[in-house]
XYZ file of C-alpha atoms in Angstrom:
522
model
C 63.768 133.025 61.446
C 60.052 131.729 60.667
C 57.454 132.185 63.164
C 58.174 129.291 65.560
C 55.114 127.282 66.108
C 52.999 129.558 65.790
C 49.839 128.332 64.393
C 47.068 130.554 63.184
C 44.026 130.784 60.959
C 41.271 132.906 59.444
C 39.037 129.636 59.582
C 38.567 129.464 63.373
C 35.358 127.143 63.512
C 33.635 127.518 66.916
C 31.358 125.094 67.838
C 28.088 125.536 70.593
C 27.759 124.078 73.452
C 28.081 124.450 77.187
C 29.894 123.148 80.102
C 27.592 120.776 81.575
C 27.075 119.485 85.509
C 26.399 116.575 83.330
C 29.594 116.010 81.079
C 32.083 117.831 84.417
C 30.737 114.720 86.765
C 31.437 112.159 83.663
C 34.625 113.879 82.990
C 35.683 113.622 86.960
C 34.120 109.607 87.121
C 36.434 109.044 84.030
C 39.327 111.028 85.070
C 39.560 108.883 87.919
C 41.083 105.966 86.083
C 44.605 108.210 86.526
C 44.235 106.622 90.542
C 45.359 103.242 89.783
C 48.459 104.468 88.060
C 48.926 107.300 90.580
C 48.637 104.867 93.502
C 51.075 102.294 91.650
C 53.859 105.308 91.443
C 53.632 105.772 94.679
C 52.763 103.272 96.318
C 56.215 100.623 95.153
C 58.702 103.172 96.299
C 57.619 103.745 99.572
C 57.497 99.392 99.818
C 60.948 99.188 99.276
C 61.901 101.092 101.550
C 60.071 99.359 103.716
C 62.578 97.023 106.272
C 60.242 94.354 106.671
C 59.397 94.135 102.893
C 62.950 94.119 102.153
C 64.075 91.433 104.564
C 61.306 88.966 103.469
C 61.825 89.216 99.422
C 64.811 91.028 98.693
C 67.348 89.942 102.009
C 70.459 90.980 100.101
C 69.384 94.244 99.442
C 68.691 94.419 103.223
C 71.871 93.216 104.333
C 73.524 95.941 101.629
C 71.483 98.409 103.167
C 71.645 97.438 107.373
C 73.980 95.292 107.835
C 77.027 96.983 105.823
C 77.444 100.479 106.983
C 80.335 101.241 104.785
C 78.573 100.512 101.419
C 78.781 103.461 98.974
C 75.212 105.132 99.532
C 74.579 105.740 95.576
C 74.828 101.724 95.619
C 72.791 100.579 98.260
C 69.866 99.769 96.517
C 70.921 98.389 93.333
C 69.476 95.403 92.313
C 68.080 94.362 89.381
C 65.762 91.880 90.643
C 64.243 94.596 92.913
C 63.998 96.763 90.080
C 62.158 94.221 88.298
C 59.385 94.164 91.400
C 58.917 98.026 90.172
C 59.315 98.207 85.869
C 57.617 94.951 85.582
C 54.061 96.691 85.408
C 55.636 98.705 82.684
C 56.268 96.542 80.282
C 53.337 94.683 81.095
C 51.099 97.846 80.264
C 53.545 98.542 77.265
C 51.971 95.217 76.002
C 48.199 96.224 76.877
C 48.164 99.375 75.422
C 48.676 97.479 72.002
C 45.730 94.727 72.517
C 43.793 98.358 74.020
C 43.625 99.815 70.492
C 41.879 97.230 68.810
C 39.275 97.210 71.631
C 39.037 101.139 72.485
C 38.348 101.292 68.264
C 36.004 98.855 67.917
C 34.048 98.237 71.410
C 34.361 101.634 72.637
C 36.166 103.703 75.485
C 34.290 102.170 78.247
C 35.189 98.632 77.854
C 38.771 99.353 77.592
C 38.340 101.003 80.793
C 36.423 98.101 82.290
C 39.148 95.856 81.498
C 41.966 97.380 83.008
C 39.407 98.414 86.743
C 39.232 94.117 87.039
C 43.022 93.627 85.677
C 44.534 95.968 88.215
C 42.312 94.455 90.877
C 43.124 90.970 90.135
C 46.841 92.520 90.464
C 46.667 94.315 93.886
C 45.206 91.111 95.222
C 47.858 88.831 93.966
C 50.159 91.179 95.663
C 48.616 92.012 98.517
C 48.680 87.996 99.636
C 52.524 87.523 97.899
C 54.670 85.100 99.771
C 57.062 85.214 96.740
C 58.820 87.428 94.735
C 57.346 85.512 91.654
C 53.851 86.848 92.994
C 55.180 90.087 93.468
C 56.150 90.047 89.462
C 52.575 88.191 88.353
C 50.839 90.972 90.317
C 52.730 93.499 89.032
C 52.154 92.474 85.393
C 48.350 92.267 85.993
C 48.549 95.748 87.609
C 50.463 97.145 84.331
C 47.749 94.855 81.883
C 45.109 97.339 83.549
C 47.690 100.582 83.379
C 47.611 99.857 79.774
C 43.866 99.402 79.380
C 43.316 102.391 81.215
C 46.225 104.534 80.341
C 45.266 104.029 76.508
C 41.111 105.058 76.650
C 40.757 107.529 79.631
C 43.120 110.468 78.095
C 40.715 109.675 74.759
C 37.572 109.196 76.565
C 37.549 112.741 78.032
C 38.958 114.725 74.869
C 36.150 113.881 73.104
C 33.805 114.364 75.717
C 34.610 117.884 76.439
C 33.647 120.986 75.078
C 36.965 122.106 72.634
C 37.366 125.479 75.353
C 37.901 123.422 78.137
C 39.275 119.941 76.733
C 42.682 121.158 78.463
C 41.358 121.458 81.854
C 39.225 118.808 81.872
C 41.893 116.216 80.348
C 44.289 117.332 82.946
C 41.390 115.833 85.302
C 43.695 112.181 84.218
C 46.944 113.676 85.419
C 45.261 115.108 88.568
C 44.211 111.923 89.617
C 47.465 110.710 89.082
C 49.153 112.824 91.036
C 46.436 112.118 94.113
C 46.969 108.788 93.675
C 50.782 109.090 94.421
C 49.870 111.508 97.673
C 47.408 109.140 98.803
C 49.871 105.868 98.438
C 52.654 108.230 100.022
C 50.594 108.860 103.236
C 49.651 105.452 103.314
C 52.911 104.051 103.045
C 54.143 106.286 105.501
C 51.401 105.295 108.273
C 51.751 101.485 107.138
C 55.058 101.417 107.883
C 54.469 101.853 111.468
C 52.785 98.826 111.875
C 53.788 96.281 114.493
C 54.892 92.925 113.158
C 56.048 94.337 109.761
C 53.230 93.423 107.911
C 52.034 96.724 106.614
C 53.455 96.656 102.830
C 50.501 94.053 102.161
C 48.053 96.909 103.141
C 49.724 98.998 101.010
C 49.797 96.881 98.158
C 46.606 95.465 98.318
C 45.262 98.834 98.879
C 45.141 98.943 95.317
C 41.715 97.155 95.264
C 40.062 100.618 95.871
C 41.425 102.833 92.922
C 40.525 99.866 91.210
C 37.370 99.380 92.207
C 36.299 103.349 91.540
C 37.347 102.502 87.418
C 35.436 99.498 87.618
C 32.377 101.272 88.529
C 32.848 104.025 86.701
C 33.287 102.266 83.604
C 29.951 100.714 84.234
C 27.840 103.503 84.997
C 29.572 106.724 82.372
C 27.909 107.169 79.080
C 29.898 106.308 75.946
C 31.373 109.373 73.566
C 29.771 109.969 70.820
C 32.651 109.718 68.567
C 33.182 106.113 69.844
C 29.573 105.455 69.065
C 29.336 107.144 65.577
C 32.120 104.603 64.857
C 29.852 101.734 65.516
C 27.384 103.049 63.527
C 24.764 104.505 66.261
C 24.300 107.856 64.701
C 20.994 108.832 66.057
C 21.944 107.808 70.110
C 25.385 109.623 69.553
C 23.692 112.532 67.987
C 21.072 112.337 70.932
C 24.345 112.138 73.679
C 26.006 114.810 72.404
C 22.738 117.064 72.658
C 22.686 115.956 76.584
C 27.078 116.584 76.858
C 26.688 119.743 75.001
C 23.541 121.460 76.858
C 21.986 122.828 73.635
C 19.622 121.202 71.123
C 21.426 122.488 67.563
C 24.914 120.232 67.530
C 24.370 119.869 63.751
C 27.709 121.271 62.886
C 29.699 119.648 65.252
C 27.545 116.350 64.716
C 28.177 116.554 60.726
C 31.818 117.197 61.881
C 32.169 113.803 63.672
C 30.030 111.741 61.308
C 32.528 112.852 58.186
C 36.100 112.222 60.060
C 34.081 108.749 61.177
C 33.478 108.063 57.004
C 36.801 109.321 56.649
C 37.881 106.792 58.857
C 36.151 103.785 57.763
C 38.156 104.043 54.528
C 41.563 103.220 56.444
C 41.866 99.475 56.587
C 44.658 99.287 58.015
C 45.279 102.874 60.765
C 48.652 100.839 61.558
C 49.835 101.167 58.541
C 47.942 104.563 57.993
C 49.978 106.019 60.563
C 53.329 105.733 58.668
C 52.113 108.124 55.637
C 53.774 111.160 55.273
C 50.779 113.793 56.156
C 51.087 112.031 59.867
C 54.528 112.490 60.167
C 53.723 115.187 62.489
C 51.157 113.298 64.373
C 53.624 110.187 64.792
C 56.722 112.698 66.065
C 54.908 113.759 68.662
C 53.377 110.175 69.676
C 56.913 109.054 69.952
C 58.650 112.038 71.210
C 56.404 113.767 73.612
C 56.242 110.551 75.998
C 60.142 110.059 75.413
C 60.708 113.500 76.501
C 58.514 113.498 79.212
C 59.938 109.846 81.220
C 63.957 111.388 80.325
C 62.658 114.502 82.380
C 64.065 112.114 85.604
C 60.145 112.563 87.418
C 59.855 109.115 87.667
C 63.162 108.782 89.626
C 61.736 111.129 91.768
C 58.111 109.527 91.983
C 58.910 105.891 92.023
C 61.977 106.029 94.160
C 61.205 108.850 96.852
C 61.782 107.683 100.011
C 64.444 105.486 98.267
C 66.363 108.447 96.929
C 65.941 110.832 100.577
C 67.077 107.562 102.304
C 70.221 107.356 100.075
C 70.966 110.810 100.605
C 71.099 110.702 104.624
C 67.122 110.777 105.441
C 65.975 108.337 108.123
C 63.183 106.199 107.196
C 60.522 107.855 108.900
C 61.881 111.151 107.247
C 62.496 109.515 103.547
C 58.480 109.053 103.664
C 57.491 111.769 105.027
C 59.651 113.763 102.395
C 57.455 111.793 99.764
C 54.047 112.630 101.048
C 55.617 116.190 100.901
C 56.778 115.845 97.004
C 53.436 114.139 96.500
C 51.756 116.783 97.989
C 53.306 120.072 95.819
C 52.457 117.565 92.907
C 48.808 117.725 93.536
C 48.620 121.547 94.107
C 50.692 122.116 90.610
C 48.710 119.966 88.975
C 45.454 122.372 90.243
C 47.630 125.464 88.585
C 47.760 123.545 85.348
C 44.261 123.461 85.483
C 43.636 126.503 85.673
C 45.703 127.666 83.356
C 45.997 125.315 79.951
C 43.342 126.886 78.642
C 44.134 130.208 79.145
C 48.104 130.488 79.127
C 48.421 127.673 76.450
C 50.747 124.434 76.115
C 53.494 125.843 74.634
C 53.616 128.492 77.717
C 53.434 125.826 80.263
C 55.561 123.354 78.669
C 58.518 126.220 77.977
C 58.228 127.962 81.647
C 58.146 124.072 83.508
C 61.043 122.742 81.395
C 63.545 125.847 82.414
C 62.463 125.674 86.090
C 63.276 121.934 85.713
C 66.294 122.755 84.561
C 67.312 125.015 87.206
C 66.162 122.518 89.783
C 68.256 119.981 88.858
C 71.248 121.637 88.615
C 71.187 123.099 91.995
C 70.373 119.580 92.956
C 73.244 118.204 91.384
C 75.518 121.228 92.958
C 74.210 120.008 96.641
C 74.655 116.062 96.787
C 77.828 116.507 94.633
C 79.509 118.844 97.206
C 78.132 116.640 100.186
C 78.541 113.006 98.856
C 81.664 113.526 96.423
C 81.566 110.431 94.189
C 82.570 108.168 97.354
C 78.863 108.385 98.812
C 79.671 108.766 102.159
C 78.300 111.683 103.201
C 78.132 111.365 107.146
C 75.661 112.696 109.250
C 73.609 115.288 106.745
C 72.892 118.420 108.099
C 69.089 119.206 108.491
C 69.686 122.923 106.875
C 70.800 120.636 104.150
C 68.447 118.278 103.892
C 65.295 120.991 104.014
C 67.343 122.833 100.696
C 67.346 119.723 98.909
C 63.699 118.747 99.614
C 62.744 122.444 98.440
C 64.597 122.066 95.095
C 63.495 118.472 94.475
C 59.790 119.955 95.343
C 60.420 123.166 92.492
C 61.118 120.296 90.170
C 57.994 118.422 90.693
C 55.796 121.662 90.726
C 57.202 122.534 87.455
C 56.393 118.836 85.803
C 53.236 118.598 87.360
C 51.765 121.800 85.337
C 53.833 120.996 82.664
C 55.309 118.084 80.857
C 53.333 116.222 83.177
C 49.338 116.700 82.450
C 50.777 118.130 78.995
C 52.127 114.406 78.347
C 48.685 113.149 78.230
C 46.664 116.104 77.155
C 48.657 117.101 73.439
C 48.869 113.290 71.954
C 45.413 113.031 73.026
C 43.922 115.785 71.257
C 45.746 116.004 68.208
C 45.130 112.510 66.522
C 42.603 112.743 63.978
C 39.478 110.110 64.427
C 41.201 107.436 61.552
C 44.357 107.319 63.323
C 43.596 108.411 66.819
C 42.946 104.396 68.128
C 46.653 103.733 67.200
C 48.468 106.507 67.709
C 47.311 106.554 71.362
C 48.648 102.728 71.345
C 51.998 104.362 70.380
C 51.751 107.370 72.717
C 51.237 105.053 75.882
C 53.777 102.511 74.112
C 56.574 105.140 74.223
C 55.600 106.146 77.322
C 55.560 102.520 78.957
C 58.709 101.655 76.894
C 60.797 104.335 78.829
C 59.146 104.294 81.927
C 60.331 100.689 82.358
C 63.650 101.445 80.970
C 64.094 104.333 83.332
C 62.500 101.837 86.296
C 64.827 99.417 85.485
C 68.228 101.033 85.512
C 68.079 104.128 87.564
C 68.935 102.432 90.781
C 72.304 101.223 88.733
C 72.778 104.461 86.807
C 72.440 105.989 90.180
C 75.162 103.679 91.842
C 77.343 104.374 88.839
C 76.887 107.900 87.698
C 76.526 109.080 91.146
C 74.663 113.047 91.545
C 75.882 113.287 87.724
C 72.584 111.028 87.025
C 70.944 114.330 88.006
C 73.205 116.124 84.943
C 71.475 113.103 82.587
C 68.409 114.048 82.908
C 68.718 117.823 83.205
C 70.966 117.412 79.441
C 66.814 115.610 78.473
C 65.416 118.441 79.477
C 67.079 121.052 78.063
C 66.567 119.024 74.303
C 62.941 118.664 74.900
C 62.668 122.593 75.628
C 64.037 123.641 72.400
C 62.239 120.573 70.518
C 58.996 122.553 71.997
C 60.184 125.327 71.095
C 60.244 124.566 67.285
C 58.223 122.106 66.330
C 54.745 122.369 68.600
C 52.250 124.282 67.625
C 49.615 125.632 69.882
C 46.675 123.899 70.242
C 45.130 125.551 72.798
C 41.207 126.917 71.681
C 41.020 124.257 68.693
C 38.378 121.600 67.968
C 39.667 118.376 67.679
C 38.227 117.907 64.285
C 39.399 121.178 62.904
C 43.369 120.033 64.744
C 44.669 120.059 61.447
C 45.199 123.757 60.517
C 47.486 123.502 63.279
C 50.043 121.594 60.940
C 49.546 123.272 57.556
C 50.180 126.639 59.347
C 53.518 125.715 60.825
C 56.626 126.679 59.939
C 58.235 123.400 59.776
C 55.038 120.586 59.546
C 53.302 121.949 56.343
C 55.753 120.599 54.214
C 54.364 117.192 55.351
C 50.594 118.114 55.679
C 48.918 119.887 52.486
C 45.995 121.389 52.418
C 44.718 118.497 50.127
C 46.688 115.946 52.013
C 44.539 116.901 55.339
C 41.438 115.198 54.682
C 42.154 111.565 55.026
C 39.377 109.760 52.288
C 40.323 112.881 49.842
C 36.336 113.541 49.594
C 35.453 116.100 52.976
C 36.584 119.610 54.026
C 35.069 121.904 56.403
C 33.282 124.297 54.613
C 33.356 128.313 55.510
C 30.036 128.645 56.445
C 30.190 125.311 59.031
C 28.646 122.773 56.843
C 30.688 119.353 55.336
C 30.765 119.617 52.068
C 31.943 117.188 49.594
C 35.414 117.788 47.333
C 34.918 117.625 43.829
């Protein structure tokens, strides 16, 4: 058997430069545009579950849910209409993250993340004052515009701003962020609830304002990278930025570095098109795959629908939200371990370990509401013994997404696009990812009511697939300049046949030379 994504080379290039207070607080400012799609995750499932939102824009649901005590309790909540209040966003963002190439490529990162701080805003207002479910759905679609702005320049925007040792941890800043922004909507939703006169799933929703508000102003205050700005031609303020980002004074080498893939770049007309040659094959794969994998691991059932799912398996209300600040909670903490340890265990390590503690999870997950709901869903009253077991599995799932599929979703698309292609192949990345997300929003509520705890078997099948698809066909990246990402291909087992050492260097004309300096081919 060939050495299994293993990628190594005697051509390590190691660039200079520090860790900087400055580029950490511009990496945490930037990193903070993972909030407003945190807060959205969490913040729609604890809504519906919410009585008072239910009875005023989705009364049949309700009724299902109150009024007829012998309803099946996998069915409860299906609904397609109130399924549409959730994956709406989704395919709203899926749309976004297209028009979000053009303008992260050509008018920088910090624009793009303007534009989706006032889209989401304009969306948490809309639904904050809703008094119709076609307001709910408008709101929801600006909230997604501004996922998709967001979603498709912050992952970029702090990749190239880091220094290559600590890109990992400092990208997984984006899926930190996330995961407070589902805590904080959890706790919120929780409290809100207990509002007299119902009316606390507008503070919830409009709560939204404030993530918003945070990438608004962040956009306007952070520095641009200096990739985005050798693009536009500013070569003597990006070589003067990443002087300040990198501590030292001598960036020639890593300068030169950026300046030739930007060249290299230029030459590509079309990066669309580009993107579809054969030496990105391996860069495309994992755009399309690595986001499909990581919505079929079933975390979003878990994330968007968490007090819905504890409430359909015998939690009281109260409970069912509490259980979600809970889940949001362990999410958080993982996340911190992930952190700590992408840079230093690797990708493939974290992704392998968190997809066969998934795994695990699910099954005995599956084992527990199959032998206390049988496929009639009626489960009576649930034991609390019972009820704590479940919540510790379902929490042992999320820990082992959250430092592993989930930052590692973001982080590896991110930082393995070269500069001519990375603009669109980010637009696919966040594409897949918003494709599935909304196809998972949209039908898990009647896969759930149909497939009953086997929907549990669906999604462990996913991630057993992914794990061996890791297995064989990533390559470390861990410790690797972005601009030098390409040895990673022509050194694995399986990729080089697609990626040549000739074929690597986009405009035929640069190569890294030995000694650090660009050289020209001849």
């Amino acid at each position: 058997m060939p050495a299994v994504g293993i990628a190594t080379s005697g051509n390590n290039k190691e660039y200079v430069g520090n860790l900087t207070p400055y580029v950490l607080a511009t990496c945490i400012v930037a990193a903070m545009g993972g909030l407003i799609f945190g807060y959205d995750i969490g913040i729609s499932g604890g809504v519906t579950s919410m009585d008072s939102f239910l009875k005023k824009f989705f009364p049949a649901v309700y009724r299902k849910k109150e009024e007829d005590k012998t309803t099946n309790q996998y069915c409860q909540y299906d609904s397609q209409t109130l399924t549409m209040f959730t994956s709406s966003l989704y395919l709203a963002a899926l749309i976004a993250s297209i028009i979000a190439a053009t303008v992260t490529r050509k008018f920088g990162r910090k624009l793009s993340m303007l534009f989706g701080g006032l889209l989401f805003m304009a969306g948490a207002i809309i639904n904050g004052a809703a008094k119709a479910v076609w307001m709910l759905i408008l709101g929801r679609m600006l909230l997604g515009f501004g996922i998709g702005f967001s979603n498709q320049s912050v992952p970029l925007y702090l990749s190239e701003m880091a220094p290559y040792r600590f890109r990992g941890a400092l990208n997984i800043g984006f899926q930190l962020s996330i995961t407070i922004g589902i805590l904080v909507a959890n706790v919120l939703n929780y409290f809100f609830a207990k509002i007299d006169g119902g009316w606390g799933w507008r503070l919830s929703l409009g709560g939204a304002m404030v993530p918003a508000l945070i990438i608004t102003i962040g956009s306007l205050v952070l520095p641009d990278t200096p990739n985005s700005m050798i693009e536009r031609g500013q070569h003597d303020e990006a070589k003067a930025k990443l002087q300040r980002i990198r501590g030292v004074d001598d960036v020639s080498e890593e300068f030169s570095d950026l300046v030739a893939a930007s060249e290299a770049s230029k030459q590509i007309e079309d990066p669309w098109r580009n993107l579809l040659k054969r030496k990105y094959r391996p860069h495309l794969s994992m755009a399309i795959l690595i986001p499909f994998f990581q919505q079929l691991t079933g975390i979003n059932v878990i994330m968007f629908y968490a007090p819905v799912l504890f409430n359909t398996i015998g939690f009281g209300s109260d409970a069912s939200l509490m259980s979600a600040v809970i889940t949001g909670s362990v999410n958080v903490l993982a996340t911190m371990v992930s952190i700590y340890g992408v840079d230093k265990w690797g990708r493939r390590f974290l992704f392998l370990e968190g997809g066969a503690q998934m795994l695990i999870c699910q099954a005995v997950v599956t084992a527990c509401i199959g032998a206390k709901f049988g496929v009639d869903g009626t489960p009576g009253e649930l034991p609390k013994w019972y009820a704590i077991v479940v919540v510790i599995f379902i929490c042992t799932y999320v820990a082992g997404f959250a430092w592993s599929w989930g930052p590692l979703g973001w982080l590896v698309p991110s930082e393995i696009f070269p500069l001519e292609i990375r603009s669109a192949a980010q637009s696919v990345n966040v594409s897949v990812n918003m494709i599935f997300t909304f196809l998972v929003a949209q039908i898990f509520l009647t896969m759930l009511c149909h497939l009953k705890f086997g929907l549990f078997l669906f999604f462990a099948f996913f991630v057993f697939v992914m794990s061996i698809f890791i297995y064989y066909f990533l390559p470390e990246t861990k410790g690797i300049p972005i601009e030098e990402m390409g040895r990673v291909w022509r050194t694995h087992w399986y990729w080089k046949r697609f990626v040549s050492e000739e074929e690597d260097h986009p405009n035929g004309g640069y190569e890294m030379g030995k000694a650090g300096q660009t050289v020209k081919n001849v």
